[in-house]
Amino acid sequence: MKSAVIVFPGSNCDRDIAVALERASGTAPAMVWHRETSLPAVDFIVLPGGFSYGDYLRGGAIAARSPVMRDVEAQARAGVPVLGICNGFQILTEIGLLPGILMRNAGLKFICRDVYVSVADNRTAFTAGYAEGQVLRIPVAHNEGNYFADDETLDALESNGRIAFRYTTPDGAVCDAGNPNGSARNIAGIFNENCTVLGLMPHPERVVDPAHGGTDGAGMFTGLVEALAQ
Amino acid sequence: MTEVNQATAAEHGLSASEYDTMLSIMGRAPTITELGIFSVMWSEHCSYKSSRKWLKTLPTKGPQVICGPGENAGVVDIGDGLAAVFKIESHNHPSFIEPYQGAATGVGGIMRDVFTMGARPVANMNALRFGSPDHPKTRHLVSGVVAGIGGYGNCIGVPTVGGEANFDPAYNGNILVNAMTVGIAKADKIFYSAAAGPGNPVVYVGSKTGRDGIHGATMASAEFDDDSEEKRPTVQVGDPFTEKLLLEACLELMATDAIVAIQDMGAAGLTSSTVEMADKGGVGVELNLEKTPVREEGMTPYEIMLSESQERMLMVLKPGREEEARAIFEKWELDFAVIGRVTDSGRVMLKMKNETVADIPVAPLVDAAPIYDRPWEPTPTRAPVMASQSAEPENPLDALKQLLASPNHCSRRWIWEQYDHMVMADTAQRPGGDAAIVRIHGSERGLAITTDCTPRYCYAEPETGGKQAVAEAWRNLIAVGATPLALTNNLNFGSPERAPIMGQFVGCVSGIGAAAAALDFPVVSGNVSFYNETSGEAILPTPVIGGLGLVDDLAQTARVAFAEQDQAIVLIGTTAGWLGASSYLQEIEERREGAPPPVDLVVEKANGSFVREQIIGGAASSCHDVSDGGLIVAIAEMAMASGIGAAIEAPETGIPLHAWLFGEDQARYVLTTADPAAMLEAAEMCGVKASVIGQTGGESLTVGGIHTISVNELRGAHEAWLPEYMAAP
């Protein structure tokens, strides 16, 4: 799998995702600086976590206007899978590849801890490494992860199977107790219409190695490598 | 131009004799810019004038030490061609005035100290002290400081992996915010600050210079009074995004060989960086101040030299390498300006539009900096408190629950969940244990990091307290299976101009020195923060120790959480039931009295070496050192971390049960093992005191088969206090 990681000023999970991708695929991704105007030919694109442009204006708002994003958007519309993690998810909503927005956490504080999310559907490239309904323990680390969209949009996301991950309790119950940030309908991650673009707040790249104290994130990358090889 | 006389000098915090020394160095009346430079260079914060005599007594050498105190940070060898670069620094005064920015810029400043030396920061830690929870400002200060530390570290993307936080009324008017950073560099690519090569360009990079933070170093060198709010404009404003860019740009340039010397602009900004670089290199520096990137028009030379605007660096480049360096900084969208050159004059010569505004000989400015042998009084000794002088509680587990739910023992989760402690994806042990562990990237080795200090011991008996702070930091590293390498210290005290306070300082430094020497745990960097008092009320003496250890194999480490049911619980070390100056006495009986527990450094070393062998050999399945609150608090923390209960039996010793449970005798650890007989035998061979005191299992903590409490109930109490306190209006 040939992949590219876009690096913005202020990205800080770029190395982490590169390590996770190399671990899963055996190939180091191309690190693409935000000022590039075109991407190399790749099978997969990642917008990493961090604080692009210091979160000034709004998280992801300035990065979404970076030169490289025109090609990222074009490739995404042409069907190249794109993953946005945390700040990457915020950028995807800012350029309109995904609906809704990520507001300040309901608790008004930065949250860094393990959360539990359930896998809604394992028939996508991003979730092929998991079982349907599997509950994953993955950390979050964000100040603005409170997903919001209007009811019509949320209903459409639900009825079209576009909710990729929902926050749950450790035993998989979707309820307020499992929701760390106030996200509408416990949404932790969503797909675009074709399930080729995924944005999620949790950081799967932080739990791919036993030394991390968990490996529940590894399945996303091993599953992607396998799915994209087909 | 402002006239300079003794009155202006006094306003700058210079004494009459200091002013006279300055006049004799200059041989003429100084300009206001020169006065400003002298005043900050001779401030307590920059000159260490009250502490230097005593700091010289600390052990700073060892085979592992690459660079000891005196540079931006300490450097130790960690093998595989790598070095760890680390230091702790205070930002106490600014954080009290403006908690978010004060704490944030404290984190930013210490990270710059580390990456200035060529290291990528890999972990942040902190040590915080707040006033009484009942004090009207405390909640606001906790909230702001924690958000500020998180706001800066989270954005730049360096994990904040732990620290400590305590409450005591002695900090009501003077909180402590000590921030520590650990970085990793190639051992043969350490960057130093000594300028060299007359004619070489002096380059300014990073943020523009504004009018913020002028005289921050001077503020840090004076007591607070009721008007301290007026000092708010001397607090700097941080921009972690710019620091992230500066970090990446500096490391990118450091990968070339274009840099001769580099120094961050911290306290006293462009002044101290220029003077220190010139002094260390034995050269002169000439700057054209109109070339300094500035944020606003009309800034005077005085303001430019004394600004403490953040996220700035000064470098000396090799000749002809300016454009290569400029390209890197422009890529990262940072200012880059050649503002001067190195000279062979031995003088700092500052010009503004061709007019000389300062011309100071560097060596006298630095060497004639005042050094004071302040009068000091030893702290009166205290009588011990015998266990028999303390009433036995009806149910010691009620006291345990009360202790675990108290401000100084409750869970700090509310704090560290606001810190990104996992970014960089190398955090192998998260906050909440004895020490955090971060993996050395790309390897299976790690660095263990801790901060520690028990101020109530330091107050009761400074020398013992100093020893104990070092011993406990060392023990924390041992308890995860690390080999302690070296320490950094942050010595927080009241006014050195008062003999009893100076006596606390002298005692603590003496204790730190003794313990550091005995434990082969040298001091490689540090910071002194005096004048932590408001209207004559000093803080408790708080010499915070930041410890660094090396983990050879991440698979051979231990955690606080009980590993399994039905394992033997082994206590290492001798228990006398020492209740003097203990948490139990303070929290449960509300008595602040008694001598603190003695620290036997020989026993400390023997016990620690034994415990570390038990961990790396795989015999110990979990480990926790015994500290605040004594044995039963340590066991309860192991139970709460795992959800596994324990049954404890006190041996027949004649010590009252509560003293055995809550006494704070030193050099002790709790281990669990599947094979207690082998562990006891190994201990006997090493001359280490060890005894089986119970067994893990079930869901409750039971003492003597009589008293029992569920682990869930303890956990509920332990977790509740801080979030509830912070949520209250």
mmCIF file with all atom_site columns, N, CA and C in Angstrom, chain B residues 332-378:
data_model
loop_
_atom_site.group_PDB
_atom_site.id
_atom_site.type_symbol
_atom_site.label_atom_id
_atom_site.label_alt_id
_atom_site.label_comp_id
_atom_site.label_asym_id
_atom_site.label_entity_id
_atom_site.label_seq_id
_atom_site.pdbx_PDB_ins_code
_atom_site.Cartn_x
_atom_site.Cartn_y
_atom_site.Cartn_z
_atom_site.occupancy
_atom_site.B_iso_or_equiv
_atom_site.pdbx_formal_charge
_atom_site.auth_seq_id
_atom_site.auth_comp_id
_atom_site.auth_asym_id
_atom_site.auth_atom_id
_atom_site.pdbx_PDB_model_num
ATOM 1   N N  . TRP B 1 332 ? 9.308  27.522 7.414  1.00 0.00 ? 332 TRP B N  1
ATOM 2   C CA . TRP B 1 332 ? 8.462  27.377 8.605  1.00 0.00 ? 332 TRP B CA 1
ATOM 3   C C  . TRP B 1 332 ? 7.771  28.695 8.973  1.00 0.00 ? 332 TRP B C  1
ATOM 4   N N  . GLU B 1 333 ? 7.850  29.673 8.080  1.00 0.00 ? 333 GLU B N  1
ATOM 5   C CA . GLU B 1 333 ? 7.130  30.947 8.225  1.00 0.00 ? 333 GLU B CA 1
ATOM 6   C C  . GLU B 1 333 ? 7.517  31.688 9.511  1.00 0.00 ? 333 GLU B C  1
ATOM 7   N N  . LEU B 1 334 ? 8.841  31.690 9.791  1.00 0.00 ? 334 LEU B N  1
ATOM 8   C CA . LEU B 1 334 ? 9.348  32.372 10.983 1.00 0.00 ? 334 LEU B CA 1
ATOM 9   C C  . LEU B 1 334 ? 10.264 33.508 10.574 1.00 0.00 ? 334 LEU B C  1
ATOM 10  N N  . ASP B 1 335 ? 10.358 34.507 11.458 1.00 0.00 ? 335 ASP B N  1
ATOM 11  C CA . ASP B 1 335 ? 11.289 35.597 11.202 1.00 0.00 ? 335 ASP B CA 1
ATOM 12  C C  . ASP B 1 335 ? 12.720 35.100 11.285 1.00 0.00 ? 335 ASP B C  1
ATOM 13  N N  . PHE B 1 336 ? 13.559 35.678 10.448 1.00 0.00 ? 336 PHE B N  1
ATOM 14  C CA . PHE B 1 336 ? 14.981 35.346 10.417 1.00 0.00 ? 336 PHE B CA 1
ATOM 15  C C  . PHE B 1 336 ? 15.695 36.643 10.099 1.00 0.00 ? 336 PHE B C  1
ATOM 16  N N  . ALA B 1 337 ? 16.607 37.068 10.966 1.00 0.00 ? 337 ALA B N  1
ATOM 17  C CA . ALA B 1 337 ? 17.307 38.319 10.692 1.00 0.00 ? 337 ALA B CA 1
ATOM 18  C C  . ALA B 1 337 ? 18.735 38.235 11.202 1.00 0.00 ? 337 ALA B C  1
ATOM 19  N N  . VAL B 1 338 ? 19.673 38.636 10.369 1.00 0.00 ? 338 VAL B N  1
ATOM 20  C CA . VAL B 1 338 ? 21.053 38.790 10.833 1.00 0.00 ? 338 VAL B CA 1
ATOM 21  C C  . VAL B 1 338 ? 21.082 40.132 11.559 1.00 0.00 ? 338 VAL B C  1
ATOM 22  N N  . ILE B 1 339 ? 21.298 40.103 12.861 1.00 0.00 ? 339 ILE B N  1
ATOM 23  C CA . ILE B 1 339 ? 21.218 41.364 13.616 1.00 0.00 ? 339 ILE B CA 1
ATOM 24  C C  . ILE B 1 339 ? 22.573 41.821 14.123 1.00 0.00 ? 339 ILE B C  1
ATOM 25  N N  . GLY B 1 340 ? 23.620 41.077 13.859 1.00 0.00 ? 340 GLY B N  1
ATOM 26  C CA . GLY B 1 340 ? 24.922 41.523 14.345 1.00 0.00 ? 340 GLY B CA 1
ATOM 27  C C  . GLY B 1 340 ? 26.000 40.518 14.013 1.00 0.00 ? 340 GLY B C  1
ATOM 28  N N  . ARG B 1 341 ? 27.137 40.661 14.699 1.00 0.00 ? 341 ARG B N  1
ATOM 29  C CA . ARG B 1 341 ? 28.249 39.766 14.442 1.00 0.00 ? 341 ARG B CA 1
ATOM 30  C C  . ARG B 1 341 ? 29.056 39.576 15.709 1.00 0.00 ? 341 ARG B C  1
ATOM 31  N N  . VAL B 1 342 ? 29.823 38.503 15.691 1.00 0.00 ? 342 VAL B N  1
ATOM 32  C CA . VAL B 1 342 ? 30.741 38.236 16.790 1.00 0.00 ? 342 VAL B CA 1
ATOM 33  C C  . VAL B 1 342 ? 31.962 39.133 16.599 1.00 0.00 ? 342 VAL B C  1
ATOM 34  N N  . THR B 1 343 ? 32.504 39.659 17.706 1.00 0.00 ? 343 THR B N  1
ATOM 35  C CA . THR B 1 343 ? 33.709 40.494 17.626 1.00 0.00 ? 343 THR B CA 1
ATOM 36  C C  . THR B 1 343 ? 34.763 39.930 18.578 1.00 0.00 ? 343 THR B C  1
ATOM 37  N N  . ASP B 1 344 ? 35.969 40.485 18.476 1.00 0.00 ? 344 ASP B N  1
ATOM 38  C CA . ASP B 1 344 ? 37.003 40.052 19.416 1.00 0.00 ? 344 ASP B CA 1
ATOM 39  C C  . ASP B 1 344 ? 37.222 41.091 20.520 1.00 0.00 ? 344 ASP B C  1
ATOM 40  N N  . SER B 1 345 ? 36.234 41.982 20.685 1.00 0.00 ? 345 SER B N  1
ATOM 41  C CA . SER B 1 345 ? 36.411 43.088 21.631 1.00 0.00 ? 345 SER B CA 1
ATOM 42  C C  . SER B 1 345 ? 36.148 42.687 23.083 1.00 0.00 ? 345 SER B C  1
ATOM 43  N N  . GLY B 1 346 ? 35.486 41.562 23.281 1.00 0.00 ? 346 GLY B N  1
ATOM 44  C CA . GLY B 1 346 ? 35.102 41.209 24.646 1.00 0.00 ? 346 GLY B CA 1
ATOM 45  C C  . GLY B 1 346 ? 34.015 42.115 25.202 1.00 0.00 ? 346 GLY B C  1
ATOM 46  N N  . ARG B 1 347 ? 33.349 42.849 24.327 1.00 0.00 ? 347 ARG B N  1
ATOM 47  C CA . ARG B 1 347 ? 32.324 43.791 24.797 1.00 0.00 ? 347 ARG B CA 1
ATOM 48  C C  . ARG B 1 347 ? 31.000 43.506 24.088 1.00 0.00 ? 347 ARG B C  1
ATOM 49  N N  . VAL B 1 348 ? 29.922 43.789 24.780 1.00 0.00 ? 348 VAL B N  1
ATOM 50  C CA . VAL B 1 348 ? 28.623 43.789 24.126 1.00 0.00 ? 348 VAL B CA 1
ATOM 51  C C  . VAL B 1 348 ? 28.361 45.219 23.689 1.00 0.00 ? 348 VAL B C  1
ATOM 52  N N  . MET B 1 349 ? 28.337 45.404 22.382 1.00 0.00 ? 349 MET B N  1
ATOM 53  C CA . MET B 1 349 ? 28.157 46.743 21.828 1.00 0.00 ? 349 MET B CA 1
ATOM 54  C C  . MET B 1 349 ? 26.819 46.757 21.096 1.00 0.00 ? 349 MET B C  1
ATOM 55  N N  . LEU B 1 350 ? 25.930 47.636 21.547 1.00 0.00 ? 350 LEU B N  1
ATOM 56  C CA . LEU B 1 350 ? 24.593 47.699 20.946 1.00 0.00 ? 350 LEU B CA 1
ATOM 57  C C  . LEU B 1 350 ? 24.423 49.030 20.235 1.00 0.00 ? 350 LEU B C  1
ATOM 58  N N  . LYS B 1 351 ? 23.992 48.933 18.987 1.00 0.00 ? 351 LYS B N  1
ATOM 59  C CA . LYS B 1 351 ? 23.762 50.153 18.231 1.00 0.00 ? 351 LYS B CA 1
ATOM 60  C C  . LYS B 1 351 ? 22.324 50.216 17.772 1.00 0.00 ? 351 LYS B C  1
ATOM 61  N N  . MET B 1 352 ? 21.810 51.433 17.699 1.00 0.00 ? 352 MET B N  1
ATOM 62  C CA . MET B 1 352 ? 20.481 51.656 17.134 1.00 0.00 ? 352 MET B CA 1
ATOM 63  C C  . MET B 1 352 ? 20.675 52.733 16.083 1.00 0.00 ? 352 MET B C  1
ATOM 64  N N  . LYS B 1 353 ? 20.491 52.379 14.826 1.00 0.00 ? 353 LYS B N  1
ATOM 65  C CA . LYS B 1 353 ? 20.682 53.335 13.728 1.00 0.00 ? 353 LYS B CA 1
ATOM 66  C C  . LYS B 1 353 ? 22.023 54.071 13.880 1.00 0.00 ? 353 LYS B C  1
ATOM 67  N N  . ASN B 1 354 ? 23.088 53.285 14.031 1.00 0.00 ? 354 ASN B N  1
ATOM 68  C CA . ASN B 1 354 ? 24.454 53.798 14.102 1.00 0.00 ? 354 ASN B CA 1
ATOM 69  C C  . ASN B 1 354 ? 24.797 54.548 15.383 1.00 0.00 ? 354 ASN B C  1
ATOM 70  N N  . GLU B 1 355 ? 23.834 54.711 16.249 1.00 0.00 ? 355 GLU B N  1
ATOM 71  C CA . GLU B 1 355 ? 24.159 55.353 17.517 1.00 0.00 ? 355 GLU B CA 1
ATOM 72  C C  . GLU B 1 355 ? 24.423 54.264 18.565 1.00 0.00 ? 355 GLU B C  1
ATOM 73  N N  . THR B 1 356 ? 25.517 54.376 19.292 1.00 0.00 ? 356 THR B N  1
ATOM 74  C CA . THR B 1 356 ? 25.825 53.385 20.316 1.00 0.00 ? 356 THR B CA 1
ATOM 75  C C  . THR B 1 356 ? 24.933 53.625 21.526 1.00 0.00 ? 356 THR B C  1
ATOM 76  N N  . VAL B 1 357 ? 24.168 52.599 21.895 1.00 0.00 ? 357 VAL B N  1
ATOM 77  C CA . VAL B 1 357 ? 23.256 52.761 23.031 1.00 0.00 ? 357 VAL B CA 1
ATOM 78  C C  . VAL B 1 357 ? 23.739 51.967 24.241 1.00 0.00 ? 357 VAL B C  1
ATOM 79  N N  . ALA B 1 358 ? 24.670 51.058 24.027 1.00 0.00 ? 358 ALA B N  1
ATOM 80  C CA . ALA B 1 358 ? 25.263 50.342 25.155 1.00 0.00 ? 358 ALA B CA 1
ATOM 81  C C  . ALA B 1 358 ? 26.604 49.794 24.710 1.00 0.00 ? 358 ALA B C  1
ATOM 82  N N  . ASP B 1 359 ? 27.545 49.814 25.630 1.00 0.00 ? 359 ASP B N  1
ATOM 83  C CA . ASP B 1 359 ? 28.883 49.299 25.338 1.00 0.00 ? 359 ASP B CA 1
ATOM 84  C C  . ASP B 1 359 ? 29.454 48.815 26.667 1.00 0.00 ? 359 ASP B C  1
ATOM 85  N N  . ILE B 1 360 ? 29.329 47.518 26.891 1.00 0.00 ? 360 ILE B N  1
ATOM 86  C CA . ILE B 1 360 ? 29.624 46.969 28.221 1.00 0.00 ? 360 ILE B CA 1
ATOM 87  C C  . ILE B 1 360 ? 30.679 45.876 28.090 1.00 0.00 ? 360 ILE B C  1
ATOM 88  N N  . PRO B 1 361 ? 31.717 45.896 28.913 1.00 0.00 ? 361 PRO B N  1
ATOM 89  C CA . PRO B 1 361 ? 32.669 44.781 28.901 1.00 0.00 ? 361 PRO B CA 1
ATOM 90  C C  . PRO B 1 361 ? 32.005 43.527 29.490 1.00 0.00 ? 361 PRO B C  1
ATOM 91  N N  . VAL B 1 362 ? 32.076 42.440 28.764 1.00 0.00 ? 362 VAL B N  1
ATOM 92  C CA . VAL B 1 362 ? 31.292 41.260 29.151 1.00 0.00 ? 362 VAL B CA 1
ATOM 93  C C  . VAL B 1 362 ? 31.827 40.602 30.418 1.00 0.00 ? 362 VAL B C  1
ATOM 94  N N  . ALA B 1 363 ? 33.149 40.396 30.479 1.00 0.00 ? 363 ALA B N  1
ATOM 95  C CA . ALA B 1 363 ? 33.691 39.630 31.608 1.00 0.00 ? 363 ALA B CA 1
ATOM 96  C C  . ALA B 1 363 ? 33.357 40.279 32.953 1.00 0.00 ? 363 ALA B C  1
ATOM 97  N N  . PRO B 1 364 ? 33.588 41.601 33.117 1.00 0.00 ? 364 PRO B N  1
ATOM 98  C CA . PRO B 1 364 ? 33.212 42.185 34.416 1.00 0.00 ? 364 PRO B CA 1
ATOM 99  C C  . PRO B 1 364 ? 31.709 42.109 34.699 1.00 0.00 ? 364 PRO B C  1
ATOM 100 N N  . LEU B 1 365 ? 30.901 42.282 33.655 1.00 0.00 ? 365 LEU B N  1
ATOM 101 C CA . LEU B 1 365 ? 29.448 42.210 33.854 1.00 0.00 ? 365 LEU B CA 1
ATOM 102 C C  . LEU B 1 365 ? 29.064 40.856 34.451 1.00 0.00 ? 365 LEU B C  1
ATOM 103 N N  . VAL B 1 366 ? 29.719 39.803 33.956 1.00 0.00 ? 366 VAL B N  1
ATOM 104 C CA . VAL B 1 366 ? 29.374 38.461 34.440 1.00 0.00 ? 366 VAL B CA 1
ATOM 105 C C  . VAL B 1 366 ? 30.148 38.131 35.716 1.00 0.00 ? 366 VAL B C  1
ATOM 106 N N  . ASP B 1 367 ? 31.464 38.375 35.686 1.00 0.00 ? 367 ASP B N  1
ATOM 107 C CA . ASP B 1 367 ? 32.289 37.943 36.822 1.00 0.00 ? 367 ASP B CA 1
ATOM 108 C C  . ASP B 1 367 ? 32.075 38.789 38.067 1.00 0.00 ? 367 ASP B C  1
ATOM 109 N N  . ALA B 1 368 ? 31.762 40.079 37.871 1.00 0.00 ? 368 ALA B N  1
ATOM 110 C CA . ALA B 1 368 ? 31.564 40.938 39.042 1.00 0.00 ? 368 ALA B CA 1
ATOM 111 C C  . ALA B 1 368 ? 30.122 40.883 39.528 1.00 0.00 ? 368 ALA B C  1
ATOM 112 N N  . ALA B 1 369 ? 29.330 39.989 38.924 1.00 0.00 ? 369 ALA B N  1
ATOM 113 C CA . ALA B 1 369 ? 27.960 39.840 39.420 1.00 0.00 ? 369 ALA B CA 1
ATOM 114 C C  . ALA B 1 369 ? 28.054 39.526 40.899 1.00 0.00 ? 369 ALA B C  1
ATOM 115 N N  . PRO B 1 370 ? 27.245 40.192 41.684 1.00 0.00 ? 370 PRO B N  1
ATOM 116 C CA . PRO B 1 370 ? 27.385 40.024 43.129 1.00 0.00 ? 370 PRO B CA 1
ATOM 117 C C  . PRO B 1 370 ? 27.159 38.579 43.559 1.00 0.00 ? 370 PRO B C  1
ATOM 118 N N  . ILE B 1 371 ? 27.921 38.143 44.515 1.00 0.00 ? 371 ILE B N  1
ATOM 119 C CA . ILE B 1 371 ? 27.667 36.852 45.157 1.00 0.00 ? 371 ILE B CA 1
ATOM 120 C C  . ILE B 1 371 ? 27.528 37.127 46.635 1.00 0.00 ? 371 ILE B C  1
ATOM 121 N N  . TYR B 1 372 ? 26.468 36.659 47.227 1.00 0.00 ? 372 TYR B N  1
ATOM 122 C CA . TYR B 1 372 ? 26.220 36.935 48.639 1.00 0.00 ? 372 TYR B CA 1
ATOM 123 C C  . TYR B 1 372 ? 26.349 35.675 49.468 1.00 0.00 ? 372 TYR B C  1
ATOM 124 N N  . ASP B 1 373 ? 27.006 35.838 50.582 1.00 0.00 ? 373 ASP B N  1
ATOM 125 C CA . ASP B 1 373 ? 27.004 34.778 51.589 1.00 0.00 ? 373 ASP B CA 1
ATOM 126 C C  . ASP B 1 373 ? 25.992 35.219 52.629 1.00 0.00 ? 373 ASP B C  1
ATOM 127 N N  . ARG B 1 374 ? 24.741 34.923 52.326 1.00 0.00 ? 374 ARG B N  1
ATOM 128 C CA . ARG B 1 374 ? 23.663 35.431 53.176 1.00 0.00 ? 374 ARG B CA 1
ATOM 129 C C  . ARG B 1 374 ? 23.709 34.789 54.557 1.00 0.00 ? 374 ARG B C  1
ATOM 130 N N  . PRO B 1 375 ? 23.436 35.567 55.595 1.00 0.00 ? 375 PRO B N  1
ATOM 131 C CA . PRO B 1 375 ? 23.359 34.961 56.930 1.00 0.00 ? 375 PRO B CA 1
ATOM 132 C C  . PRO B 1 375 ? 22.227 33.933 56.983 1.00 0.00 ? 375 PRO B C  1
ATOM 133 N N  . TRP B 1 376 ? 22.471 32.857 57.682 1.00 0.00 ? 376 TRP B N  1
ATOM 134 C CA . TRP B 1 376 ? 21.422 31.838 57.780 1.00 0.00 ? 376 TRP B CA 1
ATOM 135 C C  . TRP B 1 376 ? 21.361 31.250 59.172 1.00 0.00 ? 376 TRP B C  1
ATOM 136 N N  . GLU B 1 377 ? 20.169 30.834 59.537 1.00 0.00 ? 377 GLU B N  1
ATOM 137 C CA . GLU B 1 377 ? 19.957 30.207 60.855 1.00 0.00 ? 377 GLU B CA 1
ATOM 138 C C  . GLU B 1 377 ? 19.468 28.796 60.623 1.00 0.00 ? 377 GLU B C  1
ATOM 139 N N  . PRO B 1 378 ? 20.076 27.839 61.328 1.00 0.00 ? 378 PRO B N  1
ATOM 140 C CA . PRO B 1 378 ? 19.560 26.470 61.179 1.00 0.00 ? 378 PRO B CA 1
ATOM 141 C C  . PRO B 1 378 ? 18.134 26.372 61.701 1.00 0.00 ? 378 PRO B C  1
#
